[in-house]
Short mmCIF file of C-alpha atoms and ligand atoms in Angstrom, two decimals:
data_model
loop_
_atom_site.label_atom_id
_atom_site.label_comp_id
_atom_site.label_asym_id
_atom_site.label_seq_id
_atom_site.Cartn_x
_atom_site.Cartn_y
_atom_site.Cartn_z
CA MET A 1 -8.89 -46.60 -30.23
CA THR A 2 -12.24 -46.76 -29.17
CA GLU A 3 -13.39 -44.35 -26.34
CA THR A 4 -14.15 -46.88 -23.68
CA ALA A 5 -11.22 -48.45 -24.40
CA LEU A 6 -9.88 -45.35 -22.04
CA LEU A 7 -11.63 -47.23 -19.21
CA GLN A 8 -10.01 -51.03 -18.16
CA PRO A 9 -12.14 -52.81 -16.61
CA ARG A 10 -13.19 -52.62 -13.60
CA ARG A 11 -11.37 -54.26 -10.58
CA ARG A 12 -14.23 -57.05 -9.02
CA SER A 13 -14.21 -56.28 -5.24
CA ARG A 14 -16.14 -57.58 -2.47
CA GLN A 15 -18.83 -55.86 -1.71
CA ILE A 16 -19.87 -54.28 1.20
CA GLN A 17 -22.32 -52.49 3.37
CA VAL A 18 -21.93 -49.27 4.44
CA GLY A 19 -25.47 -48.43 5.96
CA SER A 20 -27.41 -48.13 2.62
CA VAL A 21 -24.55 -47.89 0.25
CA ALA A 22 -22.88 -50.57 -1.39
CA VAL A 23 -19.19 -49.97 -2.05
CA GLY A 24 -17.67 -52.60 -4.32
CA GLY A 25 -18.71 -55.34 -6.92
CA ASP A 26 -21.16 -53.35 -9.23
CA ALA A 27 -22.11 -50.40 -7.13
CA PRO A 28 -21.88 -47.03 -8.49
CA ILE A 29 -18.59 -45.65 -7.20
CA SER A 30 -19.43 -43.40 -4.79
CA VAL A 31 -18.67 -40.29 -3.10
CA GLN A 32 -17.77 -39.50 0.47
CA SER A 33 -16.46 -35.76 2.73
CA MET A 34 -15.74 -35.33 5.45
CA THR A 35 -16.99 -32.77 7.65
CA ASN A 36 -14.90 -30.40 9.31
CA THR A 37 -17.25 -28.74 12.48
CA ASP A 38 -16.87 -29.54 16.24
CA THR A 39 -18.53 -33.14 16.39
CA CYS A 40 -19.75 -32.29 19.79
CA ASP A 41 -21.69 -28.88 17.93
CA VAL A 42 -24.45 -31.44 16.79
CA GLU A 43 -26.41 -28.83 14.99
CA ALA A 44 -23.73 -27.42 13.01
CA THR A 45 -22.81 -30.44 12.26
CA LEU A 46 -25.54 -31.35 11.10
CA GLY A 47 -26.55 -28.56 9.16
CA GLN A 48 -22.97 -29.60 6.92
CA ILE A 49 -23.83 -32.93 6.65
CA ARG A 50 -27.41 -31.64 4.45
CA ALA A 51 -25.47 -29.12 2.29
CA LEU A 52 -23.25 -32.13 1.45
CA ALA A 53 -26.38 -34.76 0.98
CA ALA A 54 -27.78 -31.66 -1.52
CA ALA A 55 -24.61 -31.67 -3.19
CA GLY A 56 -25.00 -35.38 -3.92
CA ALA A 57 -22.43 -37.27 -1.29
CA ASP A 58 -23.55 -40.32 -0.79
CA LEU A 59 -21.34 -41.30 2.65
CA VAL A 60 -19.87 -38.80 5.25
CA ARG A 61 -17.30 -39.57 7.45
CA ILE A 62 -17.35 -37.72 11.12
CA SER A 63 -14.84 -37.57 13.56
CA VAL A 64 -15.33 -38.76 17.08
CA PRO A 65 -12.01 -37.87 18.73
CA THR A 66 -13.64 -38.22 22.31
CA LEU A 67 -16.03 -40.06 24.66
CA GLU A 68 -18.39 -37.25 24.60
CA ALA A 69 -17.93 -37.22 20.92
CA ALA A 70 -19.02 -40.95 20.80
CA GLU A 71 -22.27 -39.59 22.11
CA ALA A 72 -23.02 -36.44 20.01
CA PHE A 73 -21.95 -39.07 17.18
CA ALA A 74 -25.17 -40.82 18.11
CA ARG A 75 -27.29 -37.68 18.18
CA ILE A 76 -25.90 -36.84 14.47
CA ARG A 77 -26.35 -40.28 13.70
CA ALA A 78 -30.46 -40.22 14.52
CA GLU A 79 -30.93 -37.25 12.22
CA SER A 80 -28.37 -38.10 9.13
CA PRO A 81 -29.69 -37.70 5.53
CA LEU A 82 -26.68 -40.25 4.66
CA PRO A 83 -25.27 -43.16 6.17
CA LEU A 84 -22.27 -42.16 8.81
CA ILE A 85 -18.52 -43.15 9.09
CA SER A 86 -16.61 -42.39 12.58
CA ASP A 87 -13.17 -41.59 12.11
CA ILE A 88 -11.90 -42.82 15.31
CA HIS A 89 -7.26 -42.88 16.33
CA PHE A 90 -6.22 -45.48 18.84
CA ASP A 91 -8.54 -44.92 21.54
CA HIS A 92 -10.96 -48.33 21.54
CA ARG A 93 -13.23 -47.46 24.10
CA ILE A 94 -14.61 -44.57 21.51
CA ALA A 95 -14.73 -47.40 18.65
CA LEU A 96 -16.77 -49.69 21.28
CA ARG A 97 -19.24 -46.71 22.18
CA VAL A 98 -20.24 -46.02 18.75
CA LEU A 99 -21.34 -49.12 17.73
CA GLU A 100 -22.86 -49.28 20.72
CA LEU A 101 -24.73 -46.50 20.12
CA GLY A 102 -24.78 -46.73 15.88
CA VAL A 103 -22.74 -46.21 13.47
CA ASP A 104 -22.43 -47.73 9.84
CA CYS A 105 -18.60 -48.02 8.76
CA LEU A 106 -15.78 -47.31 11.35
CA ARG A 107 -12.28 -46.23 9.57
CA ILE A 108 -9.69 -47.42 12.75
CA ASN A 109 -6.38 -48.98 11.82
CA PRO A 110 -6.24 -52.18 13.62
CA GLY A 111 -2.90 -52.50 14.64
CA ASN A 112 -2.66 -48.74 16.30
CA ILE A 113 -5.27 -49.71 18.91
CA GLY A 114 -3.10 -52.06 20.89
CA ARG A 115 -3.95 -54.89 22.89
CA GLU A 116 -4.62 -57.85 21.14
CA ASP A 117 -8.17 -58.59 23.14
CA ARG A 118 -8.99 -55.09 22.60
CA VAL A 119 -9.06 -55.49 18.62
CA ARG A 120 -10.53 -58.78 19.16
CA ASP A 121 -13.35 -56.56 21.37
CA VAL A 122 -13.64 -54.01 18.64
CA VAL A 123 -13.70 -56.52 15.69
CA GLU A 124 -16.63 -58.79 17.36
CA SER A 125 -18.52 -55.89 18.52
CA ALA A 126 -18.02 -54.49 14.79
CA ARG A 127 -19.05 -58.15 13.19
CA ASP A 128 -22.03 -58.10 15.58
CA HIS A 129 -23.27 -55.17 14.46
CA GLY A 130 -23.08 -55.76 11.07
CA VAL A 131 -20.43 -52.40 11.19
CA PRO A 132 -17.63 -52.93 8.37
CA ILE A 133 -14.43 -51.75 8.90
CA ARG A 134 -11.68 -49.17 6.64
CA ILE A 135 -8.03 -49.43 7.51
CA GLY A 136 -6.88 -45.51 6.31
CA VAL A 137 -2.90 -45.80 5.32
CA ASN A 138 -1.64 -42.67 5.02
CA ALA A 139 2.00 -41.56 4.12
CA GLY A 140 2.35 -39.19 6.77
CA SER A 141 2.13 -41.70 9.42
CA LEU A 142 2.95 -45.03 9.10
CA GLU A 143 4.45 -46.98 11.71
CA LYS A 144 7.92 -45.36 13.69
CA GLU A 145 9.65 -48.73 12.69
CA ILE A 146 8.30 -48.69 8.83
CA GLN A 147 9.32 -45.14 8.25
CA ARG A 148 12.72 -46.62 10.00
CA ARG A 149 13.81 -49.39 7.37
CA TYR A 150 12.09 -47.67 4.52
CA GLY A 151 13.82 -44.87 5.61
CA GLU A 152 10.96 -42.27 4.34
CA PRO A 153 7.17 -42.46 2.57
CA SER A 154 7.11 -44.94 -0.19
CA ALA A 155 4.50 -46.90 -2.01
CA THR A 156 5.92 -50.23 -0.66
CA ALA A 157 6.22 -49.19 2.81
CA MET A 158 2.22 -47.68 2.36
CA VAL A 159 1.32 -51.41 1.29
CA GLU A 160 3.31 -53.18 4.12
CA SER A 161 1.24 -50.85 6.60
CA ALA A 162 -1.87 -51.65 5.04
CA LEU A 163 -1.59 -55.63 5.02
CA ARG A 164 -0.29 -55.61 9.13
CA HIS A 165 -3.38 -53.91 9.23
CA ILE A 166 -5.26 -56.13 6.81
CA GLU A 167 -3.68 -59.38 8.33
CA ILE A 168 -4.92 -58.82 11.92
CA LEU A 169 -8.34 -58.57 10.23
CA ASP A 170 -7.79 -61.80 8.43
CA ARG A 171 -6.27 -63.71 11.69
CA LEU A 172 -9.71 -62.41 13.17
CA ASN A 173 -11.57 -63.55 10.05
CA PHE A 174 -13.22 -60.35 9.50
CA PRO A 175 -13.57 -59.93 5.52
CA ASP A 176 -16.22 -56.88 5.68
CA PHE A 177 -13.36 -53.80 5.09
CA LYS A 178 -11.81 -51.81 2.44
CA VAL A 179 -8.73 -50.22 2.45
CA SER A 180 -7.65 -46.19 1.07
CA LEU A 181 -3.88 -45.78 0.84
CA LYS A 182 -2.99 -41.45 0.98
CA ALA A 183 -0.05 -40.11 0.18
CA SER A 184 0.22 -35.71 -1.17
CA SER A 185 2.27 -37.21 -3.95
CA ILE A 186 0.08 -38.49 -6.26
CA ALA A 187 3.24 -41.12 -8.03
CA MET A 188 3.01 -42.38 -4.33
CA THR A 189 -0.42 -42.83 -4.30
CA VAL A 190 -1.31 -44.36 -7.90
CA VAL A 191 1.81 -47.00 -7.48
CA ALA A 192 0.40 -47.96 -3.77
CA TYR A 193 -2.70 -48.33 -4.93
CA ARG A 194 -1.86 -50.60 -7.82
CA LEU A 195 0.02 -52.27 -5.56
CA LEU A 196 -2.01 -53.48 -2.82
CA ALA A 197 -5.56 -53.90 -5.96
CA ARG A 198 -3.22 -56.85 -7.02
CA GLN A 199 -3.10 -58.80 -3.05
CA ILE A 200 -6.35 -58.10 -2.06
CA GLU A 201 -10.33 -58.78 -2.40
CA GLN A 202 -11.32 -55.72 -0.14
CA PRO A 203 -12.90 -51.99 -1.89
CA LEU A 204 -10.94 -49.71 -2.52
CA HIS A 205 -11.61 -45.96 -1.22
CA LEU A 206 -9.08 -43.61 -3.17
CA GLY A 207 -7.52 -39.66 -2.46
CA ILE A 208 -5.02 -38.06 -3.07
CA THR A 209 -4.28 -36.13 0.57
CA GLU A 210 -3.66 -33.02 1.14
CA ALA A 211 -3.89 -32.46 -1.87
CA GLY A 212 -3.96 -28.14 -1.26
CA GLY A 213 -6.90 -25.93 -2.05
CA LEU A 214 -9.66 -25.49 -4.42
CA ARG A 215 -7.74 -25.29 -7.60
CA SER A 216 -4.73 -27.17 -7.66
CA GLY A 217 -6.27 -29.77 -5.06
CA SER A 218 -8.87 -30.64 -7.51
CA VAL A 219 -6.05 -30.75 -10.63
CA LYS A 220 -4.14 -32.89 -8.23
CA SER A 221 -7.12 -35.38 -7.42
CA ALA A 222 -8.42 -35.76 -10.64
CA ILE A 223 -4.69 -36.76 -11.91
CA GLY A 224 -4.18 -39.31 -9.50
CA ILE A 225 -7.92 -40.49 -8.65
CA GLY A 226 -8.68 -40.41 -12.46
CA LEU A 227 -5.61 -42.36 -12.64
CA LEU A 228 -6.91 -45.68 -11.12
CA LEU A 229 -9.98 -45.26 -11.93
CA ALA A 230 -9.13 -45.45 -15.59
CA GLU A 231 -7.21 -48.69 -14.41
CA GLY A 232 -10.82 -49.97 -13.21
CA ILE A 233 -9.12 -49.59 -9.83
CA GLY A 234 -11.18 -48.08 -6.57
CA ASP A 235 -14.48 -47.88 -4.94
CA THR A 236 -15.17 -45.35 -3.36
CA LEU A 237 -13.24 -41.71 -3.00
CA ARG A 238 -12.42 -38.53 -0.85
CA VAL A 239 -11.56 -35.61 -2.85
CA SER A 240 -9.75 -33.89 0.11
CA LEU A 241 -9.16 -30.09 -0.15
CA ALA A 242 -8.00 -27.32 1.53
CA ALA A 243 -11.81 -26.51 0.89
CA ASP A 244 -15.11 -26.25 1.57
CA PRO A 245 -15.92 -30.04 2.38
CA VAL A 246 -18.94 -29.44 -0.06
CA GLN A 247 -16.34 -28.58 -3.24
CA GLU A 248 -14.84 -31.92 -2.35
CA VAL A 249 -18.20 -33.41 -3.50
CA LYS A 250 -18.65 -31.81 -6.30
CA VAL A 251 -15.05 -32.34 -7.24
CA GLY A 252 -15.37 -35.82 -6.61
CA PHE A 253 -18.71 -35.51 -9.42
CA ASP A 254 -16.67 -34.11 -11.41
CA ILE A 255 -13.89 -36.47 -11.65
CA LEU A 256 -16.84 -39.45 -12.12
CA LYS A 257 -18.46 -37.22 -15.07
CA GLY A 258 -15.23 -36.85 -16.53
CA LEU A 259 -14.33 -40.89 -17.06
CA GLN A 260 -18.33 -41.08 -17.33
CA LEU A 261 -18.48 -43.28 -14.53
CA ARG A 262 -21.02 -41.16 -12.59
CA SER A 263 -23.22 -38.98 -13.91
CA ARG A 264 -25.41 -35.52 -12.19
CA GLY A 265 -26.66 -32.14 -12.43
CA ILE A 266 -25.91 -30.46 -15.78
CA ASN A 267 -23.11 -31.40 -17.80
CA PHE A 268 -21.97 -27.83 -18.88
CA ILE A 269 -20.10 -28.36 -22.41
CA ALA A 270 -18.50 -24.61 -23.26
CA CYS A 271 -15.90 -23.53 -25.70
CA PRO A 272 -13.19 -21.46 -24.15
CA THR A 273 -14.04 -18.63 -25.94
CA CYS A 274 -12.13 -16.20 -27.94
CA SER A 275 -13.03 -12.80 -30.32
CA ARG A 276 -15.12 -14.62 -32.53
CA GLN A 277 -17.99 -15.40 -29.77
CA LYS A 278 -21.56 -13.23 -30.56
CA PHE A 279 -22.66 -12.87 -26.73
CA ASP A 280 -20.68 -13.91 -23.25
CA VAL A 281 -20.24 -17.45 -22.92
CA ILE A 282 -18.38 -17.28 -19.31
CA THR A 283 -21.01 -15.61 -17.66
CA THR A 284 -23.49 -17.60 -19.21
CA VAL A 285 -22.01 -20.31 -18.13
CA ASN A 286 -21.13 -19.48 -14.84
CA THR A 287 -24.74 -17.78 -14.17
CA LEU A 288 -26.37 -20.75 -15.05
CA GLU A 289 -23.89 -23.33 -13.12
CA GLU A 290 -24.88 -21.12 -9.88
CA ARG A 291 -28.68 -20.90 -11.07
CA LEU A 292 -29.08 -25.09 -11.35
CA ASP A 293 -26.68 -26.08 -8.85
CA SER A 294 -29.57 -27.96 -7.42
CA VAL A 295 -30.14 -30.37 -10.15
CA ALA A 296 -29.10 -33.49 -9.46
CA LYS A 297 -30.90 -34.97 -12.57
CA PRO A 298 -27.79 -34.98 -15.49
CA LEU A 299 -28.55 -33.38 -18.69
CA ASP A 300 -26.11 -31.75 -21.67
CA VAL A 301 -25.81 -28.52 -22.75
CA ALA A 302 -24.03 -27.19 -24.68
CA ILE A 303 -23.05 -23.30 -24.96
CA ILE A 304 -21.12 -22.56 -27.97
CA GLY A 305 -20.21 -19.27 -29.01
CA CYS A 306 -19.99 -19.14 -32.30
CA VAL A 307 -20.54 -21.24 -35.12
CA VAL A 308 -16.99 -22.55 -35.55
CA ASN A 309 -17.91 -25.12 -32.97
CA GLY A 310 -21.51 -24.08 -32.09
CA PRO A 311 -23.92 -26.16 -34.31
CA GLY A 312 -21.09 -29.69 -34.00
CA GLU A 313 -21.59 -29.98 -30.13
CA ALA A 314 -25.17 -28.18 -29.94
CA LYS A 315 -26.36 -30.95 -32.25
CA GLU A 316 -25.15 -33.52 -30.10
CA ALA A 317 -26.30 -32.05 -27.01
CA ALA A 318 -29.46 -32.45 -25.71
CA LEU A 319 -30.29 -28.62 -25.48
CA GLY A 320 -27.41 -26.08 -27.14
CA ILE A 321 -26.83 -22.56 -28.22
CA ALA A 322 -24.72 -22.13 -31.25
CA GLY A 323 -23.61 -18.29 -31.51
CA GLY A 324 -24.27 -16.19 -34.67
CA GLU A 325 -26.40 -13.63 -36.18
CA PRO A 326 -28.57 -14.75 -35.38
CA ASN A 327 -27.69 -16.97 -31.78
CA LEU A 328 -29.73 -20.99 -32.24
CA LEU A 329 -30.57 -22.92 -29.36
CA TYR A 330 -30.78 -26.97 -30.59
CA ARG A 331 -32.97 -29.34 -28.97
CA HIS A 332 -31.67 -32.97 -29.46
CA GLY A 333 -30.18 -31.85 -32.57
CA GLU A 334 -33.18 -29.73 -33.91
CA VAL A 335 -33.07 -25.56 -34.19
CA VAL A 336 -35.71 -24.72 -31.82
CA THR A 337 -35.90 -20.96 -32.16
CA LYS A 338 -33.66 -18.20 -32.65
CA VAL A 339 -32.37 -15.84 -29.21
CA GLU A 340 -31.80 -12.57 -28.86
CA ASN A 341 -28.36 -11.86 -26.37
CA ARG A 342 -30.45 -9.89 -23.69
CA ASP A 343 -32.76 -12.96 -23.32
CA LEU A 344 -29.73 -15.58 -24.07
CA LEU A 345 -29.98 -16.68 -19.86
CA THR A 346 -33.80 -16.55 -19.27
CA VAL A 347 -34.61 -18.90 -22.49
CA LEU A 348 -31.80 -21.15 -21.77
CA GLU A 349 -32.45 -22.00 -18.30
CA SER A 350 -36.68 -22.50 -18.83
CA ALA A 351 -35.49 -24.74 -21.63
CA ILE A 352 -33.00 -26.17 -19.78
CA ARG A 353 -35.97 -26.34 -16.62
CA GLN A 354 -38.86 -27.64 -19.20
CA GLU A 355 -35.88 -30.83 -20.92
CA LEU A 356 -35.66 -31.66 -16.93
CA GLU A 357 -39.33 -31.78 -16.05
CA ARG A 358 -40.41 -33.73 -19.78
CA GLU A 359 -37.56 -35.92 -19.02
CA GLU A 360 -38.82 -36.41 -15.30
CA GLU A 361 -42.79 -37.11 -16.65
CA SER A 362 -41.57 -39.78 -20.14
CA ALA A 363 -39.84 -41.66 -17.01
CA ARG A 364 -42.74 -42.05 -14.60
FE1 SF4 B 401 -13.89 -19.20 -30.53
FE2 SF4 B 401 -16.17 -19.77 -31.61
FE3 SF4 B 401 -14.37 -21.65 -30.53
FE4 SF4 B 401 -15.66 -19.92 -28.71
S1 SF4 B 401 -16.47 -21.79 -29.77
S2 SF4 B 401 -13.45 -20.54 -28.96
S3 SF4 B 401 -16.21 -18.45 -29.84
S4 SF4 B 401 -14.06 -19.92 -31.84
#
């Protein structure tokens, strides 16, 4: 099996535009997160958006639960470095207000708005402002009638719910939407996306909802989102963690990096360590990860503890250190210098920074 056979060809979805970011079609799979500050606290929310932007987020979603929050949302958007999605439940007046004040995408389920004339007003306003809609189905909040009929949440129940909302947009001839189908169960989520992916052409927003804390939630998200991405399904993603939203963005990129679908920042290839290690691999990797956290340019760096796997891995990466007597620093497959343990961190960090600069210069 070849490496590329792992990934099935990407499902061709209809591209939509969320502000400056294209979602679907052949656009890069975007990474998004959601603020957890009080939306009415404009400064705190903007601070979090900036932190998310620094971590590489493409899009940010913000809850807009009240008309007061809609006014705050407008002030936030005026200064936001990233396109913003407003998350609205039920209240069409809030949707109309954010559309009037400026928004890049509306997350609202048309079937939950209520009266037909209200749904039409929101959809017409979204059309007039060139704003797409995200339909977000969640296994925990399916319509009562669907819940009654299915007894408990299931992939087919979620798809039925999504199709109801989609039908409303179809009737109003509004094709600029994307859909998410989230459950905290990996199996239910994956099956639901597979079913819907065959029935519509719109982009799909992936996520495992309420996945858990940083470690367990990242693992669940990586399995669920990773399975779908490997099948070519998915145009944008959010990793939902009970953790700092910045971590959601980092894990999102790690999933995309792991599947070689997008690259960002330093990709450390490090051995798990054992008694053969000739230097402290774990401290070296953790310290460099922290020091180079803000680097956005992709670069492969191998940090391997001994000669068992060291030279092989170090030669494959742009830069690599192989533990030994002496430790050897490789650059593009060639040994460039010997490094003493006490100098290892300093030498590696400056070699990485120089390499990034060199690459930047040659790209000019
Ligand atoms: Fe141990 Fe060497 Fe393998 Fe690292 S590369 S885990 S130090 S044998």
